[in-house]
Amino acid sequence: MEKKELLYEGKAKKVYRTDDPDLYIVDYKDDATAFDGLKKGSISGKGVVNNRMSNLMCQMLQKAGVPTHFVEELSDRETLVKRVKIVPLEVIVRNVAAGSFSKRFGVEEGTVLKCPTLEFCLKDDDLHDPMINGYHILALDLATQNELDVISAYTFQINKIMKEFFLSIGIELVDFKLEFGKLDDGTIILADEISPDTCRLWDSKTHEKLDKDRFRRDLGGVEEAYLEVMKRIGLN
Ligand code: 5GP
């Protein structure tokens, strides 16, 4: 399968059309942004880590019965995926308080939550991805109640699978962001990446951050952290 015209260039990925109208090629870049694009940089090798890790996670989830957009890894940075209409929501799960949750609720980072939480944000950089509730989503016709129920059920299932997997390789899954899309027949599937760009991953013992917070917070050792995650998940 070959890349045709460039359809979309985002902050971390390019999406191309292919000969098959139902399949796109995603090409992962090393570019990194944070704070709605205010902070810009590059993380050498990030595209490779994010592509390969996302594909591994998608395959693991597919085996467990969660449908995803993954079709085939074409190269270190390129993957063939199903064309979807993205549901314009960021679906965020948290197991441990960190980031905006800690700030919003005044809870110390690292506090283990009594149960996992789920929140939706509207995918809109200009508005800084504001948090949005189920009523808002229905009122703005961004998704139906049934779609929200399916997305929520998949999300908690994904959290359970990923939490156990990361624990087995000495990583605490603090929180992460998912995006879902719709196939032409209305089926909801997991789309977009699952990577150190979209997850907070802490070393279980030392609590060292092994994710994009190293870039966001200027902690140094950014490339090394991405490579460490790749090594631990068994990709070299
Ligand atoms: P927070 O709301 O604390 O900033 O982020 C919660 C989790 O969702 C973190 O794992 C973070 O990486 C992810 N996340 C939230 N919004 C975005 C976003 O716009 N882009 C990316 N890559 N990750 C996000």
mmCIF file of C-alpha atoms and ligand atoms in Angstrom:
data_model
loop_
_atom_site.group_PDB
_atom_site.id
_atom_site.type_symbol
_atom_site.label_atom_id
_atom_site.label_comp_id
_atom_site.label_asym_id
_atom_site.label_seq_id
_atom_site.Cartn_x
_atom_site.Cartn_y
_atom_site.Cartn_z
ATOM 1 C CA MET A 1 0.000 0.000 0.000
ATOM 2 C CA GLU A 2 1.404 3.399 -0.980
ATOM 3 C CA LYS A 3 0.909 6.919 0.330
ATOM 4 C CA LYS A 4 -1.157 9.171 -1.919
ATOM 5 C CA GLU A 5 -2.019 12.778 -1.113
ATOM 6 C CA LEU A 6 -1.422 14.258 2.314
ATOM 7 C CA LEU A 7 -4.819 14.688 3.950
ATOM 8 C CA TYR A 8 -3.899 16.191 7.261
ATOM 9 C CA GLU A 9 -0.794 17.224 9.142
ATOM 10 C CA GLY A 10 -1.135 17.410 12.892
ATOM 11 C CA LYS A 11 1.333 18.176 15.635
ATOM 12 C CA ALA A 12 2.816 14.703 15.800
ATOM 13 C CA LYS A 13 1.521 12.861 12.721
ATOM 14 C CA LYS A 14 0.742 13.115 9.047
ATOM 15 C CA VAL A 15 -2.183 11.237 7.519
ATOM 16 C CA TYR A 16 -2.196 10.158 3.874
ATOM 17 C CA ARG A 17 -4.815 8.770 1.555
ATOM 18 C CA THR A 18 -4.154 5.380 -0.101
ATOM 19 C CA ASP A 19 -5.566 3.541 -3.131
ATOM 20 C CA ASP A 20 -8.185 2.071 -0.817
ATOM 21 C CA PRO A 21 -10.751 4.729 0.220
ATOM 22 C CA ASP A 22 -11.279 2.968 3.546
ATOM 23 C CA LEU A 23 -7.604 2.900 4.559
ATOM 24 C CA TYR A 24 -5.220 5.689 5.481
ATOM 25 C CA ILE A 25 -1.497 5.740 6.260
ATOM 26 C CA VAL A 26 -0.343 7.476 9.444
ATOM 27 C CA ASP A 27 3.246 8.754 9.506
ATOM 28 C CA TYR A 28 4.599 9.574 12.968
ATOM 29 C CA LYS A 29 6.908 12.612 13.319
ATOM 30 C CA ASP A 30 9.509 13.491 15.953
ATOM 31 C CA ASP A 31 7.923 16.928 16.464
ATOM 32 C CA ALA A 32 6.653 17.571 19.965
ATOM 33 C CA THR A 33 4.369 20.303 21.225
ATOM 34 C CA ALA A 34 2.850 21.063 24.605
ATOM 35 C CA PHE A 35 0.494 23.606 26.142
ATOM 36 C CA ASP A 36 -1.663 23.859 23.000
ATOM 37 C CA GLY A 37 1.333 24.359 20.759
ATOM 38 C CA LEU A 38 2.935 27.112 22.858
ATOM 39 C CA LYS A 39 5.975 24.936 23.531
ATOM 40 C CA LYS A 40 7.557 23.380 20.466
ATOM 41 C CA GLY A 41 10.441 20.984 20.065
ATOM 42 C CA SER A 42 11.584 17.694 18.720
ATOM 43 C CA ILE A 43 12.231 14.380 20.436
ATOM 44 C CA SER A 44 14.643 12.329 18.372
ATOM 45 C CA GLY A 45 13.239 8.883 17.611
ATOM 46 C CA LYS A 46 9.842 9.635 19.167
ATOM 47 C CA GLY A 47 7.946 8.862 15.964
ATOM 48 C CA VAL A 48 9.377 5.359 15.890
ATOM 49 C CA VAL A 49 8.599 4.673 19.555
ATOM 50 C CA ASN A 50 5.055 6.042 19.293
ATOM 51 C CA ASN A 51 4.274 4.169 16.091
ATOM 52 C CA ARG A 52 5.588 0.815 17.266
ATOM 53 C CA MET A 53 4.215 1.107 20.785
ATOM 54 C CA SER A 54 0.760 2.179 19.571
ATOM 55 C CA ASN A 55 0.642 -0.765 17.196
ATOM 56 C CA LEU A 56 1.615 -3.195 19.933
ATOM 57 C CA MET A 57 -1.051 -1.787 22.248
ATOM 58 C CA CYS A 58 -3.703 -1.909 19.502
ATOM 59 C CA GLN A 59 -2.884 -5.533 18.761
ATOM 60 C CA MET A 60 -3.064 -6.420 22.445
ATOM 61 C CA LEU A 61 -6.424 -4.658 22.793
ATOM 62 C CA GLN A 62 -7.804 -6.225 19.629
ATOM 63 C CA LYS A 63 -6.982 -9.673 21.007
ATOM 64 C CA ALA A 64 -8.978 -8.749 24.115
ATOM 65 C CA GLY A 65 -11.979 -7.757 21.988
ATOM 66 C CA VAL A 66 -11.557 -3.985 21.708
ATOM 67 C CA PRO A 67 -11.824 -2.949 18.034
ATOM 68 C CA THR A 68 -9.100 -0.524 16.886
ATOM 69 C CA HIS A 69 -8.076 1.302 13.711
ATOM 70 C CA PHE A 70 -4.851 -0.735 13.384
ATOM 71 C CA VAL A 71 -4.428 -2.716 10.148
ATOM 72 C CA GLU A 72 -0.719 -3.198 9.446
ATOM 73 C CA GLU A 73 2.656 -1.731 10.427
ATOM 74 C CA LEU A 74 4.322 -0.634 7.182
ATOM 75 C CA SER A 75 7.597 0.714 8.553
ATOM 76 C CA ASP A 76 9.153 2.089 11.745
ATOM 77 C CA ARG A 77 7.102 5.253 11.400
ATOM 78 C CA GLU A 78 4.208 4.313 9.128
ATOM 79 C CA THR A 79 1.041 2.336 9.788
ATOM 80 C CA LEU A 80 -1.970 1.431 7.713
ATOM 81 C CA VAL A 81 -5.154 2.264 9.614
ATOM 82 C CA LYS A 82 -8.894 2.185 9.042
ATOM 83 C CA ARG A 83 -10.482 5.466 7.966
ATOM 84 C CA VAL A 84 -12.751 6.780 10.691
ATOM 85 C CA LYS A 85 -14.665 9.903 11.487
ATOM 86 C CA ILE A 86 -13.065 11.042 14.717
ATOM 87 C CA VAL A 87 -15.429 11.665 17.639
ATOM 88 C CA PRO A 88 -14.163 15.123 18.702
ATOM 89 C CA LEU A 89 -13.512 14.120 22.306
ATOM 90 C CA GLU A 90 -10.417 13.366 24.331
ATOM 91 C CA VAL A 91 -11.289 10.549 26.688
ATOM 92 C CA ILE A 92 -9.070 10.671 29.775
ATOM 93 C CA VAL A 93 -8.688 7.938 32.369
ATOM 94 C CA ARG A 94 -6.837 8.382 35.629
ATOM 95 C CA ASN A 95 -5.590 5.868 38.167
ATOM 96 C CA VAL A 96 -3.301 8.239 40.071
ATOM 97 C CA ALA A 97 -3.687 12.011 40.522
ATOM 98 C CA ALA A 98 -1.407 14.099 38.290
ATOM 99 C CA GLY A 99 -1.417 17.017 35.863
ATOM 100 C CA SER A 100 -4.660 18.944 35.446
ATOM 101 C CA PHE A 101 -6.518 16.698 37.939
ATOM 102 C CA SER A 102 -4.060 17.584 40.707
ATOM 103 C CA LYS A 103 -4.267 21.270 39.842
ATOM 104 C CA ARG A 104 -8.057 21.395 39.498
ATOM 105 C CA PHE A 105 -8.852 19.506 42.692
ATOM 106 C CA GLY A 106 -5.803 20.399 44.803
ATOM 107 C CA VAL A 107 -4.731 16.770 45.144
ATOM 108 C CA GLU A 108 -1.032 15.986 45.442
ATOM 109 C CA GLU A 109 0.498 14.338 42.362
ATOM 110 C CA GLY A 110 1.006 10.651 43.025
ATOM 111 C CA THR A 111 -2.098 10.205 45.195
ATOM 112 C CA VAL A 112 -3.577 6.836 44.249
ATOM 113 C CA LEU A 113 -7.273 7.277 43.413
ATOM 114 C CA LYS A 114 -9.845 5.044 45.123
ATOM 115 C CA CYS A 115 -11.170 4.022 41.701
ATOM 116 C CA PRO A 116 -10.300 4.927 38.117
ATOM 117 C CA THR A 117 -11.904 8.135 36.801
ATOM 118 C CA LEU A 118 -13.086 9.041 33.330
ATOM 119 C CA GLU A 119 -13.443 12.517 31.880
ATOM 120 C CA PHE A 120 -14.201 13.948 28.468
ATOM 121 C CA CYS A 121 -12.583 17.011 26.930
ATOM 122 C CA LEU A 122 -13.699 18.739 23.755
ATOM 123 C CA LYS A 123 -10.995 18.351 21.117
ATOM 124 C CA ASP A 124 -10.412 22.006 20.273
ATOM 125 C CA ASP A 125 -6.974 23.587 20.688
ATOM 126 C CA ASP A 126 -8.316 27.137 20.279
ATOM 127 C CA LEU A 127 -10.553 26.543 23.295
ATOM 128 C CA HIS A 128 -7.743 24.653 25.116
ATOM 129 C CA ASP A 129 -9.619 21.329 25.077
ATOM 130 C CA PRO A 130 -12.177 22.249 27.778
ATOM 131 C CA MET A 131 -13.662 19.545 29.970
ATOM 132 C CA ILE A 132 -17.174 18.651 28.790
ATOM 133 C CA ASN A 133 -19.871 16.506 30.392
ATOM 134 C CA GLY A 134 -22.280 13.954 28.946
ATOM 135 C CA TYR A 135 -25.195 16.408 28.767
ATOM 136 C CA HIS A 136 -23.056 18.904 26.822
ATOM 137 C CA ILE A 137 -21.939 16.169 24.443
ATOM 138 C CA LEU A 138 -25.559 15.161 23.726
ATOM 139 C CA ALA A 139 -26.744 18.780 23.448
ATOM 140 C CA LEU A 140 -23.983 19.634 20.979
ATOM 141 C CA ASP A 141 -24.659 16.385 19.087
ATOM 142 C CA LEU A 142 -21.007 15.287 19.354
ATOM 143 C CA ALA A 143 -22.053 11.701 20.159
ATOM 144 C CA THR A 144 -25.183 9.766 21.109
ATOM 145 C CA GLN A 145 -25.843 8.309 24.557
ATOM 146 C CA ASN A 146 -25.263 4.847 23.148
ATOM 147 C CA GLU A 147 -21.936 5.915 21.629
ATOM 148 C CA LEU A 148 -20.893 7.450 24.949
ATOM 149 C CA ASP A 149 -21.813 4.236 26.751
ATOM 150 C CA VAL A 150 -19.765 2.168 24.291
ATOM 151 C CA ILE A 151 -16.796 4.563 24.526
ATOM 152 C CA SER A 152 -16.917 4.521 28.337
ATOM 153 C CA ALA A 153 -17.123 0.717 28.521
ATOM 154 C CA TYR A 154 -14.212 0.269 26.096
ATOM 155 C CA THR A 155 -12.198 2.884 27.968
ATOM 156 C CA PHE A 156 -12.448 1.133 31.349
ATOM 157 C CA GLN A 157 -11.707 -2.206 29.666
ATOM 158 C CA ILE A 158 -8.622 -0.681 27.994
ATOM 159 C CA ASN A 159 -7.508 0.757 31.336
ATOM 160 C CA LYS A 160 -7.718 -2.635 33.019
ATOM 161 C CA ILE A 161 -5.727 -4.353 30.267
ATOM 162 C CA MET A 162 -3.095 -1.629 30.023
ATOM 163 C CA LYS A 163 -2.685 -1.202 33.776
ATOM 164 C CA GLU A 164 -1.937 -4.908 34.196
ATOM 165 C CA PHE A 165 0.404 -4.969 31.210
ATOM 166 C CA PHE A 166 2.432 -1.964 32.383
ATOM 167 C CA LEU A 167 2.567 -3.263 35.951
ATOM 168 C CA SER A 168 4.137 -6.468 34.605
ATOM 169 C CA ILE A 169 7.007 -4.414 33.125
ATOM 170 C CA GLY A 170 7.543 -2.245 36.209
ATOM 171 C CA ILE A 171 5.543 0.760 35.032
ATOM 172 C CA GLU A 172 2.663 2.486 36.791
ATOM 173 C CA LEU A 173 -0.050 3.652 34.380
ATOM 174 C CA VAL A 174 -0.945 6.994 35.975
ATOM 175 C CA ASP A 175 -3.334 8.341 33.335
ATOM 176 C CA PHE A 176 -3.848 8.427 29.579
ATOM 177 C CA LYS A 177 -5.860 9.948 26.773
ATOM 178 C CA LEU A 178 -7.801 8.026 24.137
ATOM 179 C CA GLU A 179 -9.630 9.029 20.988
ATOM 180 C CA PHE A 180 -12.353 7.061 19.267
ATOM 181 C CA GLY A 181 -13.657 7.124 15.720
ATOM 182 C CA LYS A 182 -16.651 5.885 13.778
ATOM 183 C CA LEU A 183 -16.618 3.610 10.754
ATOM 184 C CA ASP A 184 -19.123 4.289 7.946
ATOM 185 C CA ASP A 185 -21.522 1.752 9.473
ATOM 186 C CA GLY A 186 -21.419 3.604 12.797
ATOM 187 C CA THR A 187 -19.189 1.124 14.643
ATOM 188 C CA ILE A 188 -17.098 2.828 17.327
ATOM 189 C CA ILE A 189 -13.429 1.836 17.304
ATOM 190 C CA LEU A 190 -10.328 3.024 19.123
ATOM 191 C CA ALA A 191 -8.378 5.395 16.893
ATOM 192 C CA ASP A 192 -5.223 7.475 17.379
ATOM 193 C CA GLU A 193 -2.098 6.554 19.292
ATOM 194 C CA ILE A 194 -1.308 5.109 22.704
ATOM 195 C CA SER A 195 2.215 6.235 23.511
ATOM 196 C CA PRO A 196 4.379 8.132 26.012
ATOM 197 C CA ASP A 197 2.905 11.267 24.347
ATOM 198 C CA THR A 198 -0.576 10.321 25.496
ATOM 199 C CA CYS A 199 0.043 8.348 28.713
ATOM 200 C CA ARG A 200 1.688 9.203 32.017
ATOM 201 C CA LEU A 201 4.004 6.300 32.758
ATOM 202 C CA TRP A 202 5.997 6.203 35.991
ATOM 203 C CA ASP A 203 8.593 3.665 37.047
ATOM 204 C CA SER A 204 6.788 1.544 39.656
ATOM 205 C CA LYS A 205 9.672 1.627 42.157
ATOM 206 C CA THR A 206 11.319 5.044 41.705
ATOM 207 C CA HIS A 207 8.262 6.903 40.307
ATOM 208 C CA GLU A 208 10.594 8.370 37.686
ATOM 209 C CA LYS A 209 8.588 9.845 34.809
ATOM 210 C CA LEU A 210 8.944 7.918 31.556
ATOM 211 C CA ASP A 211 6.674 10.039 29.357
ATOM 212 C CA LYS A 212 6.076 13.389 27.696
ATOM 213 C CA ASP A 213 6.027 15.222 31.032
ATOM 214 C CA ARG A 214 9.847 15.126 30.760
ATOM 215 C CA PHE A 215 9.465 17.394 27.710
ATOM 216 C CA ARG A 216 6.542 19.454 29.062
ATOM 217 C CA ARG A 217 8.345 20.142 32.349
ATOM 218 C CA ASP A 218 11.933 20.406 31.011
ATOM 219 C CA LEU A 219 13.112 17.467 33.103
ATOM 220 C CA GLY A 220 15.785 16.303 30.627
ATOM 221 C CA GLY A 221 16.375 12.716 29.551
ATOM 222 C CA VAL A 222 13.391 12.853 27.195
ATOM 223 C CA GLU A 223 14.723 10.591 24.411
ATOM 224 C CA GLU A 224 16.075 8.164 27.007
ATOM 225 C CA ALA A 225 12.653 7.869 28.656
ATOM 226 C CA TYR A 226 10.916 7.031 25.376
ATOM 227 C CA LEU A 227 13.601 4.436 24.587
ATOM 228 C CA GLU A 228 13.303 2.945 28.082
ATOM 229 C CA VAL A 229 9.547 2.430 27.588
ATOM 230 C CA MET A 230 10.190 0.836 24.201
ATOM 231 C CA LYS A 231 12.787 -1.490 25.751
ATOM 232 C CA ARG A 232 10.512 -2.513 28.613
ATOM 233 C CA ILE A 233 7.594 -3.304 26.324
ATOM 234 C CA GLY A 234 9.937 -5.657 24.462
ATOM 235 C CA LEU A 235 10.536 -3.633 21.291
ATOM 236 C CA ASN A 236 14.129 -2.941 20.264
HETATM 237 P P1 5GP B 1 -3.905 16.260 31.963
HETATM 238 O O1 5GP B 1 -5.377 16.540 31.826
HETATM 239 O O2 5GP B 1 -3.517 15.914 33.356
HETATM 240 O O3 5GP B 1 -3.065 17.341 31.348
HETATM 241 O O4 5GP B 1 -3.621 14.966 31.057
HETATM 242 C C1 5GP B 1 -4.119 13.697 31.406
HETATM 243 C C2 5GP B 1 -3.540 12.639 30.490
HETATM 244 O O5 5GP B 1 -4.074 12.802 29.171
HETATM 245 C C3 5GP B 1 -2.023 12.696 30.323
HETATM 246 O O6 5GP B 1 -1.543 11.356 30.209
HETATM 247 C C4 5GP B 1 -1.790 13.417 29.013
HETATM 248 O O7 5GP B 1 -0.646 12.940 28.357
HETATM 249 C C5 5GP B 1 -3.048 13.067 28.231
HETATM 250 N N1 5GP B 1 -3.515 14.210 27.432
HETATM 251 C C6 5GP B 1 -4.484 15.105 27.742
HETATM 252 N N2 5GP B 1 -4.653 15.999 26.759
HETATM 253 C C7 5GP B 1 -3.774 15.677 25.807
HETATM 254 C C8 5GP B 1 -3.459 16.249 24.516
HETATM 255 O O8 5GP B 1 -4.047 17.227 24.040
HETATM 256 N N3 5GP B 1 -2.455 15.617 23.834
HETATM 257 C C9 5GP B 1 -1.796 14.525 24.317
HETATM 258 N N4 5GP B 1 -0.808 13.971 23.586
HETATM 259 N N5 5GP B 1 -2.081 13.971 25.496
HETATM 260 C C10 5GP B 1 -3.055 14.538 26.238
#
